Amino acid sequence: MIERIIRFSIYNKLIIGAFTVGLIIWGIYSLAHLPIDAVPDITNNQVQVISRAPKLAAQEVEQFITYPIEISMKLIPDVVEIRSISRFGLSVVTIVFKDNVDIYLARQLVTEKLKVAGEDIPDGLTSPELGPVTTGLGEIYQYVVKPLPGYEDKYSPMDLRTIQDWIVQRQLAGTPGLAEVGAWGGFVKQYEIALNPSKLNNLNVSIAEIVQALEENNENTGGAYVEKGPNAYVIRGIGMVKTIKDIEKIVVKTIDGVPLLIRDVAKVQFGHAIRYGAVTQNGEGEVVGGITMMLKGENSAEVIGRVKAKVEEIKKTLPEGVTIEPFVDRTKLVNKAIHTVTKNLIEGALIVIFILVLLLGNLRSGLVVASVIPLSMLFAVSMMRVFGISGNLMSLGAIDFGLIVDGAVIIVEATVHHISTRNLKRKLNSQEMDEEVFTSASKILKSASFGIIIILIVYLPILSLSGIEGKMFRPMAQTVSLALLGSLILSITYVPVVSSLFLSRKTSEQKNISTRIIGLFHKIYHPVIEYTIKHKSIVIVSALILFVSSIWLFTRLGGEFIPQLEEGDFAIESSLMQGASLTQSVAAFSAGEKILKERFPEVESAVSRIGSGEVPSDPMPVENGDMMVILKDKEEWTSAETTEELREKMEEALSEIPGVRWEISQPIQMRFNELMTGIKQDVAIKIYGDDMEILNEKANEISKLISGVEGITTPYIEKVTGLPQIAVEYNRDKLSQYGISVSTVNLVLRAAFAGEKVSTVYEGERRFDMVVRLDNEYRKDINDVEALFVPLPSGKQVPIGQLATIKYIDG
């Protein structure tokens, strides 16, 4: 079979040449469109269910939302793991599927089960939705919307958030390859009816009456049409509010023939939704952040290019004095990774070519063999694109050119040797050269093919890996195997053709540097081989001792999954004391950013994401946050020479801020950890049980036990208790006495502090919630809760303090 292929190739050079040109064109096209990233995407196959319930505490979120969703998801086939996080106002359930399950089928199955779960979730609490179809490498481009110098006073955080939501986000959302565009920080604009409880009580107006009045006085209607002459006139009843003054004129009720307006009992103003997160930059205060998430399976290099081009277009539409400034751009990391791979491949190819020319002793022979390297690479790249293998450090960086040229070296060397030993004192003609190449190649190529097949077999165990190991190492084995397969095909087709065309046809053997080098090796090799044959026992015993010693050394080497990739930037996970306010978190993070920016000239920018964003795939509480520290190129560093040294110095500087825990990692590394295990750290211990108090106690015990282990920092215990709360526990006897239902008291409490959405105000295409809540000065402490009035069926009102026990507790 192989002989027939070789003969066909030699005597049909034009066909092989055409196929070679075709391979070059196909390879170059595939290389231009190959998915490129820094590292393989090892995120497991998962679907997230995100539920927002801004009026519920963590216990109710767990009981009413998270638990029903978890139970319904357990009936889905091919589920590996289900985990969840319940926080104040937010539930995130992560369902991990087997890797062979199509992600869109998985999402369909989850959607079907959400309908079942919805029957167990109380009405009106939440509307669960699926998280974006993205992965751990999906956060490809993050930016801040900020005012330019001199315009800081012109744009408030609310203005910037409105610009992000209604200008930037809407235009970015249409970019091909993006799964989601999220927002983070700022103030979400609302039309707020800020109530004064004293006025409500004096005028005997309840919150329920305010809500009803607003709901009934903000709508349009249609009245079909009337015909007049040749025209039909459409009838529209226009009753929607457009301005704050329109809201102020809404009638609540009439007292003794005098209408009572909204402005008589409340202040109508621009307010903001309850905040679950913030973004700060360089210690200069709050900004508004945006995050783009790439669709799973897309080419990150192409998608980033589209996003950056779109951002440049969006900048032209922004109001004067506002700009978009990126702080995480995956292009930087991808370019560094590809530069490293390209540099190593070029250096490796040049070294191989030099050795080939040196040891083959013939420039033509060396170049013929060396030409197999780019052709094998183009074949491998083409097949990578066919099989959906991305180009990264693991896949492209593992290629060994020495293995690739193995078959070509054997053919060329055999051909040159065979020709030189004929000693015909003349050059061979074309037909004789073809026969020489065929004879030499057919005799030796079976052995060469067998050698390549042996190398391919070595990679079979890696190809059988599954899970995270498979995602990390299988691309390496696949790429090397494809390159070897390409070299084998080229060895039996392309190499014989170019050998017959370009190798020297001289039949006399001349001594050159190659023969001298090989002769020197022979002088060393022969005495050694003779000695080993005569002293077999010494050789065997020495080999056994060396083998045992190597095993002993191997057990003490230590190990890790893969060497950590230097991403070039830091991600600093930070946490304050349990129950810290968002204002306190903003101050602490701003202080940390200021320290890094002032003391370390290596820092180009420091941006902190505190709490949760609009798409809470990373559901942190407001006392936690991630600071992205963007570093300059290593050539510009002055404070440290290595990444580890800079990390230690930064940790020492940040430790000066009291009450804050800092842990420095890297952006992709931290995101991978979080998506795969739910924990951002490299190593985590999880304890399972029903009693939170016992869990917390056991966690502290484990922390003490492992704190002395060499190589770890101070253990961090995730807080499940100690969250400060104001508990309003209703007295059933009092409620019965006054004839009040729990829902009535809940409406008053919810509307007064969380805010009750009653309608929507439209500003052109933009729409904003109309919300009723107490004014800021009446919702500061427990006294404001106690003084809140609840309407009675008789028309009078009673303070909520007489209906319930109100106290501070740890939740």
PDB file of N, CA, C and O in Angstrom, residues 66 69 102 126 149 228 286 350 417 459 478 504 518 643 663 702 724 781 809:
ATOM      1  N   THR A  66     -34.815  28.893  46.199  1.00  0.00           N
ATOM      2  CA  THR A  66     -33.700  28.003  45.889  1.00  0.00           C
ATOM      3  C   THR A  66     -34.066  26.535  46.057  1.00  0.00           C
ATOM      4  O   THR A  66     -33.801  25.706  45.174  1.00  0.00           O
ATOM      5  N   ILE A  69     -36.365  25.016  43.326  1.00  0.00           N
ATOM      6  CA  ILE A  69     -35.646  24.881  42.052  1.00  0.00           C
ATOM      7  C   ILE A  69     -34.687  23.703  42.118  1.00  0.00           C
ATOM      8  O   ILE A  69     -34.605  22.883  41.172  1.00  0.00           O
ATOM      9  N   ASP A 102     -25.391  18.365  25.006  1.00  0.00           N
ATOM     10  CA  ASP A 102     -25.434  19.633  24.283  1.00  0.00           C
ATOM     11  C   ASP A 102     -25.974  20.728  25.210  1.00  0.00           C
ATOM     12  O   ASP A 102     -26.978  20.539  25.897  1.00  0.00           O
ATOM     13  N   THR A 126     -40.731  36.067  42.431  1.00  0.00           N
ATOM     14  CA  THR A 126     -39.611  36.152  41.491  1.00  0.00           C
ATOM     15  C   THR A 126     -40.011  35.531  40.167  1.00  0.00           C
ATOM     16  O   THR A 126     -41.034  34.846  40.056  1.00  0.00           O
ATOM     17  N   PRO A 149     -12.081  64.352  32.357  1.00  0.00           N
ATOM     18  CA  PRO A 149     -11.646  65.407  33.291  1.00  0.00           C
ATOM     19  C   PRO A 149     -12.337  66.741  32.981  1.00  0.00           C
ATOM     20  O   PRO A 149     -12.407  67.173  31.836  1.00  0.00           O
ATOM     21  N   LYS A 228     -64.980  60.106   9.405  1.00  0.00           N
ATOM     22  CA  LYS A 228     -65.462  61.436   9.059  1.00  0.00           C
ATOM     23  C   LYS A 228     -65.004  61.752   7.649  1.00  0.00           C
ATOM     24  O   LYS A 228     -63.803  61.943   7.410  1.00  0.00           O
ATOM     25  N   GLU A 286     -16.738  56.267  42.721  1.00  0.00           N
ATOM     26  CA  GLU A 286     -17.553  55.325  41.962  1.00  0.00           C
ATOM     27  C   GLU A 286     -17.637  55.686  40.486  1.00  0.00           C
ATOM     28  O   GLU A 286     -17.655  56.861  40.106  1.00  0.00           O
ATOM     29  N   LEU A 350      13.898  26.831  13.755  1.00  0.00           N
ATOM     30  CA  LEU A 350      15.244  27.236  13.331  1.00  0.00           C
ATOM     31  C   LEU A 350      16.309  26.289  13.876  1.00  0.00           C
ATOM     32  O   LEU A 350      17.266  25.932  13.163  1.00  0.00           O
ATOM     33  N   HIS A 417      22.221   8.805   0.932  1.00  0.00           N
ATOM     34  CA  HIS A 417      23.221   7.754   1.148  1.00  0.00           C
ATOM     35  C   HIS A 417      23.230   6.765  -0.020  1.00  0.00           C
ATOM     36  O   HIS A 417      24.305   6.363  -0.505  1.00  0.00           O
ATOM     37  N   TYR A 459       0.067   8.798  22.749  1.00  0.00           N
ATOM     38  CA  TYR A 459      -0.887   9.856  23.101  1.00  0.00           C
ATOM     39  C   TYR A 459      -2.304   9.342  23.334  1.00  0.00           C
ATOM     40  O   TYR A 459      -3.174  10.112  23.745  1.00  0.00           O
ATOM     41  N   GLN A 478      -4.361  15.950  20.758  1.00  0.00           N
ATOM     42  CA  GLN A 478      -5.004  16.001  19.453  1.00  0.00           C
ATOM     43  C   GLN A 478      -4.157  16.770  18.442  1.00  0.00           C
ATOM     44  O   GLN A 478      -3.986  16.337  17.300  1.00  0.00           O
ATOM     45  N   SER A 504      20.546  16.556  -4.616  1.00  0.00           N
ATOM     46  CA  SER A 504      21.694  16.467  -5.521  1.00  0.00           C
ATOM     47  C   SER A 504      21.752  15.090  -6.176  1.00  0.00           C
ATOM     48  O   SER A 504      21.534  14.064  -5.525  1.00  0.00           O
ATOM     49  N   ILE A 518      29.562  12.661  12.577  1.00  0.00           N
ATOM     50  CA  ILE A 518      29.082  11.292  12.786  1.00  0.00           C
ATOM     51  C   ILE A 518      30.246  10.368  13.123  1.00  0.00           C
ATOM     52  O   ILE A 518      30.123   9.472  13.974  1.00  0.00           O
ATOM     53  N   THR A 643       6.719  38.263  39.448  1.00  0.00           N
ATOM     54  CA  THR A 643       5.295  38.388  39.781  1.00  0.00           C
ATOM     55  C   THR A 643       5.040  38.043  41.241  1.00  0.00           C
ATOM     56  O   THR A 643       4.256  38.720  41.923  1.00  0.00           O
ATOM     57  N   GLU A 663      -6.883  38.736  49.129  1.00  0.00           N
ATOM     58  CA  GLU A 663      -6.253  37.527  48.592  1.00  0.00           C
ATOM     59  C   GLU A 663      -5.999  37.732  47.103  1.00  0.00           C
ATOM     60  O   GLU A 663      -6.925  37.922  46.318  1.00  0.00           O
ATOM     61  N   ILE A 702     -12.137  23.172  61.918  1.00  0.00           N
ATOM     62  CA  ILE A 702     -11.295  22.774  60.782  1.00  0.00           C
ATOM     63  C   ILE A 702     -10.253  23.843  60.486  1.00  0.00           C
ATOM     64  O   ILE A 702      -9.100  23.544  60.187  1.00  0.00           O
ATOM     65  N   PRO A 724     -26.440  40.825  60.495  1.00  0.00           N
ATOM     66  CA  PRO A 724     -27.327  41.660  61.316  1.00  0.00           C
ATOM     67  C   PRO A 724     -28.657  41.910  60.616  1.00  0.00           C
ATOM     68  O   PRO A 724     -28.691  42.241  59.434  1.00  0.00           O
ATOM     69  N   ASP A 781     -33.278  53.601  60.962  1.00  0.00           N
ATOM     70  CA  ASP A 781     -33.029  52.681  62.073  1.00  0.00           C
ATOM     71  C   ASP A 781     -34.312  51.984  62.504  1.00  0.00           C
ATOM     72  O   ASP A 781     -35.380  52.139  61.892  1.00  0.00           O
ATOM     73  N   ILE A 809     -31.397  41.111  65.485  1.00  0.00           N
ATOM     74  CA  ILE A 809     -30.945  39.725  65.670  1.00  0.00           C
ATOM     75  C   ILE A 809     -29.804  39.436  64.695  1.00  0.00           C
ATOM     76  O   ILE A 809     -29.573  40.185  63.744  1.00  0.00           O
TER      77      ILE A 809
END
